[in-house]
Coordinates of C-alpha atoms and ligand atoms in Angstrom, one line a residue:
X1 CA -19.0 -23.8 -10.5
X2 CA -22.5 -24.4 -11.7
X3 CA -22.7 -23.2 -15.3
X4 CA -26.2 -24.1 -15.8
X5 CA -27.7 -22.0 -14.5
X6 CA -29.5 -18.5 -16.2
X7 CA -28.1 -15.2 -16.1
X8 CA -28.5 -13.5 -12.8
X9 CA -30.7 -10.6 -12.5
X10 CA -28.6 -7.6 -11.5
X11 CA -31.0 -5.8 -9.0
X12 CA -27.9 -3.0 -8.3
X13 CA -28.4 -2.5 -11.9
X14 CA -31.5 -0.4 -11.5
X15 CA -31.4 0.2 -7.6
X16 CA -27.7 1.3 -7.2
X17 CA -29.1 2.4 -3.8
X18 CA -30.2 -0.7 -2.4
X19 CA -29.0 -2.1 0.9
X20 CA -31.4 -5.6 0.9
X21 CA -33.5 -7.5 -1.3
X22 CA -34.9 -11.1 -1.4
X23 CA -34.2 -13.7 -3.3
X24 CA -34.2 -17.5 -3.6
X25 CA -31.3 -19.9 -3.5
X26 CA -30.4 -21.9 -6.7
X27 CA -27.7 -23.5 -6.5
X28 CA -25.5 -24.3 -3.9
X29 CA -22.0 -26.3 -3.7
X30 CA -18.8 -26.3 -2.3
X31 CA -15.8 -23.8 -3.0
X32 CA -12.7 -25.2 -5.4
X33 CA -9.7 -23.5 -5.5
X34 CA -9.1 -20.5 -3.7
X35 CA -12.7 -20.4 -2.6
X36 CA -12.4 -24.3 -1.0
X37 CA -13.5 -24.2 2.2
X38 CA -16.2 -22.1 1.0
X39 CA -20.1 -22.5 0.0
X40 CA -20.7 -21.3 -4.0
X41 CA -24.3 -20.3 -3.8
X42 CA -26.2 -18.7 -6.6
X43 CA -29.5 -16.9 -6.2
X44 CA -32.2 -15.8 -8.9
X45 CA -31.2 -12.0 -8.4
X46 CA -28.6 -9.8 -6.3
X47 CA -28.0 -6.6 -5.2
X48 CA -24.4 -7.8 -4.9
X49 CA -21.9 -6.3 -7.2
X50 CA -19.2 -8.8 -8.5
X51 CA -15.4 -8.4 -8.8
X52 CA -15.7 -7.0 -12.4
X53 CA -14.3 -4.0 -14.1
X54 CA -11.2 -4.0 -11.9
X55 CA -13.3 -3.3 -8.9
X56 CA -13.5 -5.0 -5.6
X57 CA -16.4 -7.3 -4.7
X58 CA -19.6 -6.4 -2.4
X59 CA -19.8 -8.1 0.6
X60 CA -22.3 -8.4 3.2
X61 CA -24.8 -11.2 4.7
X62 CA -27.5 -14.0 3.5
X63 CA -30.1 -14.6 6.0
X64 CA -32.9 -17.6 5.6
X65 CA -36.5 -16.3 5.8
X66 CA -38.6 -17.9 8.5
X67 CA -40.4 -19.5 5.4
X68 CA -37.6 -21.5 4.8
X69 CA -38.7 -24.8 4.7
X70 CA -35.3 -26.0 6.2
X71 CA -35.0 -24.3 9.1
X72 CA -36.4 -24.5 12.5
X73 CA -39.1 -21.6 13.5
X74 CA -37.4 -18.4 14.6
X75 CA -33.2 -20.5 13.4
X76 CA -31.6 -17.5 11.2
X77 CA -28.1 -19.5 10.6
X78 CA -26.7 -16.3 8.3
X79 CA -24.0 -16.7 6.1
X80 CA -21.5 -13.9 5.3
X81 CA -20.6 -13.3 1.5
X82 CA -16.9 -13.3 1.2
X83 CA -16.5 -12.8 -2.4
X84 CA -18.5 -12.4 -5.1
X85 CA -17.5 -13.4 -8.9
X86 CA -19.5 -13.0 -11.8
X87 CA -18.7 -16.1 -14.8
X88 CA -21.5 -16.0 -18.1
X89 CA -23.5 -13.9 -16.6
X90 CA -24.0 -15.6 -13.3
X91 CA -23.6 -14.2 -10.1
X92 CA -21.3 -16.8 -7.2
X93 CA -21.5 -15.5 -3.9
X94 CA -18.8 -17.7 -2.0
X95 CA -19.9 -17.7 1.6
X96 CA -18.8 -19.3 5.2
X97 CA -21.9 -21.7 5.2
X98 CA -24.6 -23.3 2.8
X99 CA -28.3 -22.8 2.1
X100 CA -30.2 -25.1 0.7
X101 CA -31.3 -24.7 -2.8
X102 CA -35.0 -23.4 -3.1
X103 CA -34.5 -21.3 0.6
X104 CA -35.5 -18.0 0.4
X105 CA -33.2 -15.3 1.9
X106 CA -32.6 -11.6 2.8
X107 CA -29.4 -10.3 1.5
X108 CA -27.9 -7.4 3.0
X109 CA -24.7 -5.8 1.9
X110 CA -22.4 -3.6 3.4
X111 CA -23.6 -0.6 2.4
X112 CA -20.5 1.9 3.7
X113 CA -18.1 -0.4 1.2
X114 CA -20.4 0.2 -1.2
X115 CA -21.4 3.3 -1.2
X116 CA -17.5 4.0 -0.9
X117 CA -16.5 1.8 -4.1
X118 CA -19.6 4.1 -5.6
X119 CA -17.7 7.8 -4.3
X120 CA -14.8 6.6 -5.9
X121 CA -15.4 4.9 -8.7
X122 CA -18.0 8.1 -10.0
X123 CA -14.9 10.4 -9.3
X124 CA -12.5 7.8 -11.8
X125 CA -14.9 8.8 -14.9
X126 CA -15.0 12.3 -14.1
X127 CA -11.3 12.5 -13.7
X128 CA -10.7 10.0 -16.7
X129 CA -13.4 11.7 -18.9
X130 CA -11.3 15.0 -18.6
X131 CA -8.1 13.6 -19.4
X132 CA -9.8 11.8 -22.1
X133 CA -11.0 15.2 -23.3
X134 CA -8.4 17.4 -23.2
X135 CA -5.5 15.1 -23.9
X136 CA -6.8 12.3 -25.8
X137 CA -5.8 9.5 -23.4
X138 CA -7.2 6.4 -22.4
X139 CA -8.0 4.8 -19.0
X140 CA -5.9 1.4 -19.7
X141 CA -6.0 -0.1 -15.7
X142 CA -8.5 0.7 -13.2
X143 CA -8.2 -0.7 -9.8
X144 CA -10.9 -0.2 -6.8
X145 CA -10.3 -1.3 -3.6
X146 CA -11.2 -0.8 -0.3
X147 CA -7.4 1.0 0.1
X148 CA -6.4 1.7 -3.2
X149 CA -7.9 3.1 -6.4
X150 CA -5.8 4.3 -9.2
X151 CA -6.2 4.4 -12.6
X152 CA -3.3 4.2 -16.0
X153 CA -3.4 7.1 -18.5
X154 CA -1.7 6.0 -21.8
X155 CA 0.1 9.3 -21.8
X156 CA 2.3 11.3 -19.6
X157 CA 1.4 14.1 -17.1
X158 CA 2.7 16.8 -15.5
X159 CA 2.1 17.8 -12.3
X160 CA 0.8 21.1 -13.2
X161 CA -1.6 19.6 -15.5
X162 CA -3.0 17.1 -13.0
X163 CA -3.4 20.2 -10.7
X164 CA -5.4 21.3 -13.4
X165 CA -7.5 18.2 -14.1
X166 CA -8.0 17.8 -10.2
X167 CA -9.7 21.1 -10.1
X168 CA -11.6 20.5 -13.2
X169 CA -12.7 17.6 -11.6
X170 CA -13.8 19.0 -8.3
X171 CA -15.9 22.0 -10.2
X172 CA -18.1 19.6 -12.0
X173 CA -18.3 17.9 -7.8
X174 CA -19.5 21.2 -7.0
X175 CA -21.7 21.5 -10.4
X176 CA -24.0 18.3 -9.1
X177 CA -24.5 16.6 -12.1
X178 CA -27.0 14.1 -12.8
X179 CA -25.1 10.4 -13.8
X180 CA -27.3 8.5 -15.6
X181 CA -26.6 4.9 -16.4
X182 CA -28.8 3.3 -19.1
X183 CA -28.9 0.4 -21.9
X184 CA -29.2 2.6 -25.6
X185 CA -30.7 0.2 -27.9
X186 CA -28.1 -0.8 -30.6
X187 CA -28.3 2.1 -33.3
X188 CA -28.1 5.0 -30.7
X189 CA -24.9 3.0 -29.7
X190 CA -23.6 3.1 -32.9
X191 CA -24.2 6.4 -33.2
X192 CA -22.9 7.5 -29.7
X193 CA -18.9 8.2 -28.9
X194 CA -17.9 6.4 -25.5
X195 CA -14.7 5.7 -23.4
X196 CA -14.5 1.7 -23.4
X197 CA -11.7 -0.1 -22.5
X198 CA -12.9 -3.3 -24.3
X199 CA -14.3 -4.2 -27.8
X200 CA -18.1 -4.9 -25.8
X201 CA -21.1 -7.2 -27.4
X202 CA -24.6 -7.7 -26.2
X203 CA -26.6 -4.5 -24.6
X204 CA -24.0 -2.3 -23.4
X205 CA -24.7 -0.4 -20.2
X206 CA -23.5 3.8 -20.7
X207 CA -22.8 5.9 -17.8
X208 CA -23.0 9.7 -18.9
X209 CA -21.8 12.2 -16.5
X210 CA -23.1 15.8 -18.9
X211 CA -19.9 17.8 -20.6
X212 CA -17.5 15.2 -18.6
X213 CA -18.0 11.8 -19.8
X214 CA -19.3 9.2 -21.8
X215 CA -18.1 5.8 -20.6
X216 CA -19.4 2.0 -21.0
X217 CA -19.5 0.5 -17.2
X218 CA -20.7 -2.4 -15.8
X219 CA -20.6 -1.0 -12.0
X220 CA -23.0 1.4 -9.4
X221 CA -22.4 4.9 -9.3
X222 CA -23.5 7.4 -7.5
X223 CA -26.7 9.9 -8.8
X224 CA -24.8 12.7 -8.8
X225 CA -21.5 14.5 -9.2
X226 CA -21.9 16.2 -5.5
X227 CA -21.9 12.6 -3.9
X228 CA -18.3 12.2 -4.7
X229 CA -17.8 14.7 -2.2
X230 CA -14.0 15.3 -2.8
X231 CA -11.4 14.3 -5.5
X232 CA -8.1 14.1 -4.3
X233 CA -5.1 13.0 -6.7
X234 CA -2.5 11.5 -3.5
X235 CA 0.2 9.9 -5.7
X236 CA 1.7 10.5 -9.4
X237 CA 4.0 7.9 -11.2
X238 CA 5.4 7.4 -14.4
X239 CA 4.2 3.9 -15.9
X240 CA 4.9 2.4 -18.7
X241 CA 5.0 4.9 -21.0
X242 CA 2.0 6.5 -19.6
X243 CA 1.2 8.4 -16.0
X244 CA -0.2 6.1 -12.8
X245 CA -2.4 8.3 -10.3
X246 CA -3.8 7.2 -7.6
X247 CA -6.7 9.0 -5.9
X248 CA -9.6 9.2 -2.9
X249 CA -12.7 10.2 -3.4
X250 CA -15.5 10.7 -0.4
X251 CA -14.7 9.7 3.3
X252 CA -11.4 8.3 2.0
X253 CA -10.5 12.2 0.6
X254 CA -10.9 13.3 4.3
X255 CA -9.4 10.2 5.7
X256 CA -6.0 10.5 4.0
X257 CA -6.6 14.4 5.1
X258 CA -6.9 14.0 8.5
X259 CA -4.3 11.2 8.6
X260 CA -1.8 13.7 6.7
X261 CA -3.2 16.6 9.0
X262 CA -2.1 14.1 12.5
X263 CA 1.1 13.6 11.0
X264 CA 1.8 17.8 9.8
X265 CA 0.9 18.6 13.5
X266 CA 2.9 16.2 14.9
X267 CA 6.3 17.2 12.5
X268 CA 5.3 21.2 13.0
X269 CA 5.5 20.4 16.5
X270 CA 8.0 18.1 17.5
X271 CA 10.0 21.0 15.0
X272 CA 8.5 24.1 16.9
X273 CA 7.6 25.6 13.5
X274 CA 4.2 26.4 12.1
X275 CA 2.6 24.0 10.0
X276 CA 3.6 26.1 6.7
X277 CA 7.0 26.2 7.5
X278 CA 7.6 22.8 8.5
X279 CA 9.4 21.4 4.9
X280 CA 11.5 24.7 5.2
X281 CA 12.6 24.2 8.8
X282 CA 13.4 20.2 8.5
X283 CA 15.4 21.0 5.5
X284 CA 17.9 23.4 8.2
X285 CA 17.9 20.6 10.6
X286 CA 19.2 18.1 8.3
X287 CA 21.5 20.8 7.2
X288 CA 22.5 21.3 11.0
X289 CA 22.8 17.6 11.3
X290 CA 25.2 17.1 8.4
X291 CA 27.5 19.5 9.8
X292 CA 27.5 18.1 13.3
X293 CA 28.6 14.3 11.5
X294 CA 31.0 16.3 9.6
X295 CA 32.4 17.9 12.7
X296 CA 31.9 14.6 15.1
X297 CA 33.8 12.9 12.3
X298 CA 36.8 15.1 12.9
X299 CA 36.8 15.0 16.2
X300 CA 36.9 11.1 16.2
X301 CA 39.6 11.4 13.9
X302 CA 41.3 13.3 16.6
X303 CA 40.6 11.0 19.2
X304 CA 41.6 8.3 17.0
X305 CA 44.8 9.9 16.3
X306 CA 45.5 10.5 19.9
X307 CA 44.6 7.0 20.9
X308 CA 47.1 5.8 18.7
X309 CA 49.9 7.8 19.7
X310 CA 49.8 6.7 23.3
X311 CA 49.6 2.8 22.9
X312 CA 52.6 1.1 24.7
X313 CA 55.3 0.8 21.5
X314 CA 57.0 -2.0 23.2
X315 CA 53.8 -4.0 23.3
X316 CA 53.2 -6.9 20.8
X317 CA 49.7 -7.1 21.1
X318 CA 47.6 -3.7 21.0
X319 CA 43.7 -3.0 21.1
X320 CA 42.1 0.5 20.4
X321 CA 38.1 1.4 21.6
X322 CA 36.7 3.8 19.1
X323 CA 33.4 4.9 18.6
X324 CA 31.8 6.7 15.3
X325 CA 35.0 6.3 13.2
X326 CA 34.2 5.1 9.2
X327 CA 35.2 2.0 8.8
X328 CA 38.0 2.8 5.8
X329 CA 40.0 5.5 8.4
X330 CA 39.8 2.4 11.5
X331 CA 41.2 0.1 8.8
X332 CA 44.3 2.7 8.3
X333 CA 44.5 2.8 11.8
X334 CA 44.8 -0.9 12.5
X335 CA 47.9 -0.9 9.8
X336 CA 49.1 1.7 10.9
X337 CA 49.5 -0.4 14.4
X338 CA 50.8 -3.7 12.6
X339 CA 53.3 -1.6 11.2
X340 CA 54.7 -0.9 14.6
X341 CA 53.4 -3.9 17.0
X342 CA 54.8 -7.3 15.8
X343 CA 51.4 -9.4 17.6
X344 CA 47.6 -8.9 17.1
X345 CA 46.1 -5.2 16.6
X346 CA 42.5 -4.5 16.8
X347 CA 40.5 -1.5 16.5
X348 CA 37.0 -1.5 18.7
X349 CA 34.4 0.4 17.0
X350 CA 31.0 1.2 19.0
X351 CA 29.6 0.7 22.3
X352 CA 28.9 -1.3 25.2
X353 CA 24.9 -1.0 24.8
X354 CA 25.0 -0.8 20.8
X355 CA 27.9 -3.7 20.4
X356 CA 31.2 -3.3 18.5
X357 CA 32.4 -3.7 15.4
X358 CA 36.3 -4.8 14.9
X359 CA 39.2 -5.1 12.7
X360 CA 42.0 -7.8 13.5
X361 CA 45.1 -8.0 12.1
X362 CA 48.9 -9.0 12.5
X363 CA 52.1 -8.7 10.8
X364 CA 53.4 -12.2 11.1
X365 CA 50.6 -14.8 11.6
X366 CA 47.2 -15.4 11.7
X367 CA 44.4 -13.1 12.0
X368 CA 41.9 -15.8 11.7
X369 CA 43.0 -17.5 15.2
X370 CA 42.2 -15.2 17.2
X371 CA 39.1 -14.4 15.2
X372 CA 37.6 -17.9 16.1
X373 CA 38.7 -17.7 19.8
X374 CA 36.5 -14.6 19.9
X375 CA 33.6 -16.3 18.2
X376 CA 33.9 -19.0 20.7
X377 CA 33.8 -16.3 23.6
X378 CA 31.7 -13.5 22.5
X379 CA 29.9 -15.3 20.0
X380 CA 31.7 -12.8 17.3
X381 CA 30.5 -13.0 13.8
X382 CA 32.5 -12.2 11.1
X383 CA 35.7 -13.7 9.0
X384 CA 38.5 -12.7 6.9
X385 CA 42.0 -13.4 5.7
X386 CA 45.0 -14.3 7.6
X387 CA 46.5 -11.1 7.3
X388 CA 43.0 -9.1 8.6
X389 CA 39.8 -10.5 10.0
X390 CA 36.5 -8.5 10.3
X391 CA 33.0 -8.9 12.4
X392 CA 31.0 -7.4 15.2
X393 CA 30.3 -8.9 18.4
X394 CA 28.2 -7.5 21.6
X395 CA 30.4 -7.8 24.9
X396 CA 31.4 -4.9 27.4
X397 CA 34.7 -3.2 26.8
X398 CA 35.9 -4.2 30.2
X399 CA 35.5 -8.0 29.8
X400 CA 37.2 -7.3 25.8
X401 CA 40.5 -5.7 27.5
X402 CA 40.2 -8.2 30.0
X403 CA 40.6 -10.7 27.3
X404 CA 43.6 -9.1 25.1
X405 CA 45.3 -8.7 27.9
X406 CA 45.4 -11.9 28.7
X407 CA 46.6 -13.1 25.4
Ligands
ZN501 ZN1 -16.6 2.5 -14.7

């Protein structure tokens, strides 16, 4: 990285709003580490915001002016900005393909990303400016991405008192505040009381949302509350000590809305219930399903029991085809049968199309033997002891009988 250079003039600073500016070319060189493969270009000012402040970078495009001196009449060879990383002050746009240094270009960023990262990011210091006030904690991780943001509280929450704090939250949305970011001059910070999550030197930029919050921030934000559209709170965890939420603000609110929505309709439907009484009527059908295993277990255990009594008792080996039994009760079974059959018993559990699983065993040899013969036929897997093998194969239950009967 070129370290030389001055500080970058942050253009999004004053012009959150901006979609494209011009600038001129620096510095450019190639990408190390996880940018190698990659073109490190700086320009003299940006309307892209950096990875900083645990949010995600701006991305967008670089596009040569026909003034360049480099280029062809009419050539526009753009280069997309892939990341963007801020290091002393200077701004590295790591991009799919150089410019030379002195080029002037049109930057253009992708203004739905940002304007997103903006939504939510406004809605974190409302949210976090109310818990600050009413409980006294801090915002200790922020994370903005273009899937996630989420912010740690330093204490715990309840879920009635995040209700609370989300609709807090959404009256001062509706109350269209004026956010104003500025730079006070050093004694108006000293005398002013703002959320910051690090001891900050230099000018320190302030973003004031009226009766709300008071917070030092390095990123854009929207003009006013109203922007932020929606604040939803979509997850609650415990974290260290402290509370994780995670929430969506803007066209992410109604994405995760309609996405739930889809999915509601879909459960209400499939459960011929209305869409209120969908929880309440899944709950009876697991109930209803737990009583059918508990009655289709019985009746196995019938079968089971049946099947046993009516193997040949002067036959010295024995195979049973079950399906559905617990694997402890085919285990009884199967020494149940070496108690009585002097060769091999095995129990069969499953089907043709799903595959079996099995228990071997014998009174007087070893199990293992014809365990390896049926790895060698039907590919069994599985192992065990001389006394009892176990595994699972895939055959049909034809060519199995065919194959203990021929033992
Ligand atoms: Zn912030």
């Amino acid at each position: 990285m070129n370290l030389s250079s001055p500080a970058t003039q942050k253009l999004y600073d004053q012009n959150p709003y901006g979609k494209t500016f011009e600038a001129q070319v620096l510095s450019c060189c190639e990408g190390e580490k996880s940018h190698k493969g990659q073109f490190d270009i700086i320009l003299n000012q940006t309307l892209f915001f950096p990875e900083e402040g645990g949010q995600t970078p701006d991305l967008g495009l670089l596009i040569p002016l026909p003034s360049s001196p480099d280029l062809p009449a009419g050539a526009s060879p753009q280069v997309h900005v892939l990341d963007v990383k801020i290091k002393s002050g200077v701004i590295h746009h790591f991009c799919d393909g150089p410019l030379a240094p002195g080029t002037p270009v049109r930057g253009s960023i992708d203004w739905e990303r940002r304007y997103d990262n903006m939504q939510n990011h406004s809605g974190e210091h409302i949210f976090s400016g109310l818990v600050h006030s009413a409980f006294g904690y801090e915002n200790v991780g922020f994370h903005l991405s273009e899937r996630t943001c989420s912010m740690d509280y330093s204490g715990p929450l309840t879920r009635e008192e995040i209700d609370r704090l989300e609709t807090a939250a959404n009256r001062i949305i509706f109350d269209n505040r004026v956010i104003d970011a500025s730079y006070p001059s050093a004694e108006e910070l000293a005398q002013l009381d703002y959320r910051s999550k690090k001891a900050l030197s230099g000018p320190v930029r302030i973003v004031t949302i009226p009766d709300c919050d008071v917070c030092a921030c390095c990123a854009p934000h929207v003009r006013r509350t109203g922007e932020v559209g929606l604040l939803k709170v979509l997850q609650i965890q415990s974290y260290k000590g402290g509370t994780r939420l995670m929430i969506a603000c803007g066209m992410r609110a109604l994405a995760d809305f309609r996405r739930k929505q889809s999915v509601l309709e879909e459960v209400s439907h499939l459960l011929s219930s209305p869409q209120e009484e969908a929880a309440m009527a899944l709950s009876k059908k697991l109930a209803d399903l737990l009583a059918l295993k508990d009655a289709l277990h019985e009746a196995s255990a019938r079968l089971l029991a049946s099947d046993l009594a009516v193997l040949d008792p002067s036959a010295a080996n024995v195979c049973l085809f079950e399906n559905g039994i617990d694997p402890i009760r085919l285990r009884q079974a199967v020494n149940q049968m070496s108690a009585a059959h002097s060769g091999y018993c095995a129990a069969f559990n499953g089907s043709d199309s799903d595959g079996y699983s099995y228990i071997l065993s014998i009174a007087d040899g070893d199990a293992r033997i014809l365990n390896e013969q049926l790895k060698e036929r039907f590919s069994a897997r599985g192992g065990g002891s001389a006394a009892m093998c176990q595994g699972s194969l895939r055959a049909s239950r034809r060519d199995l009988e065919d194959f203990f009967s021929a033992l």
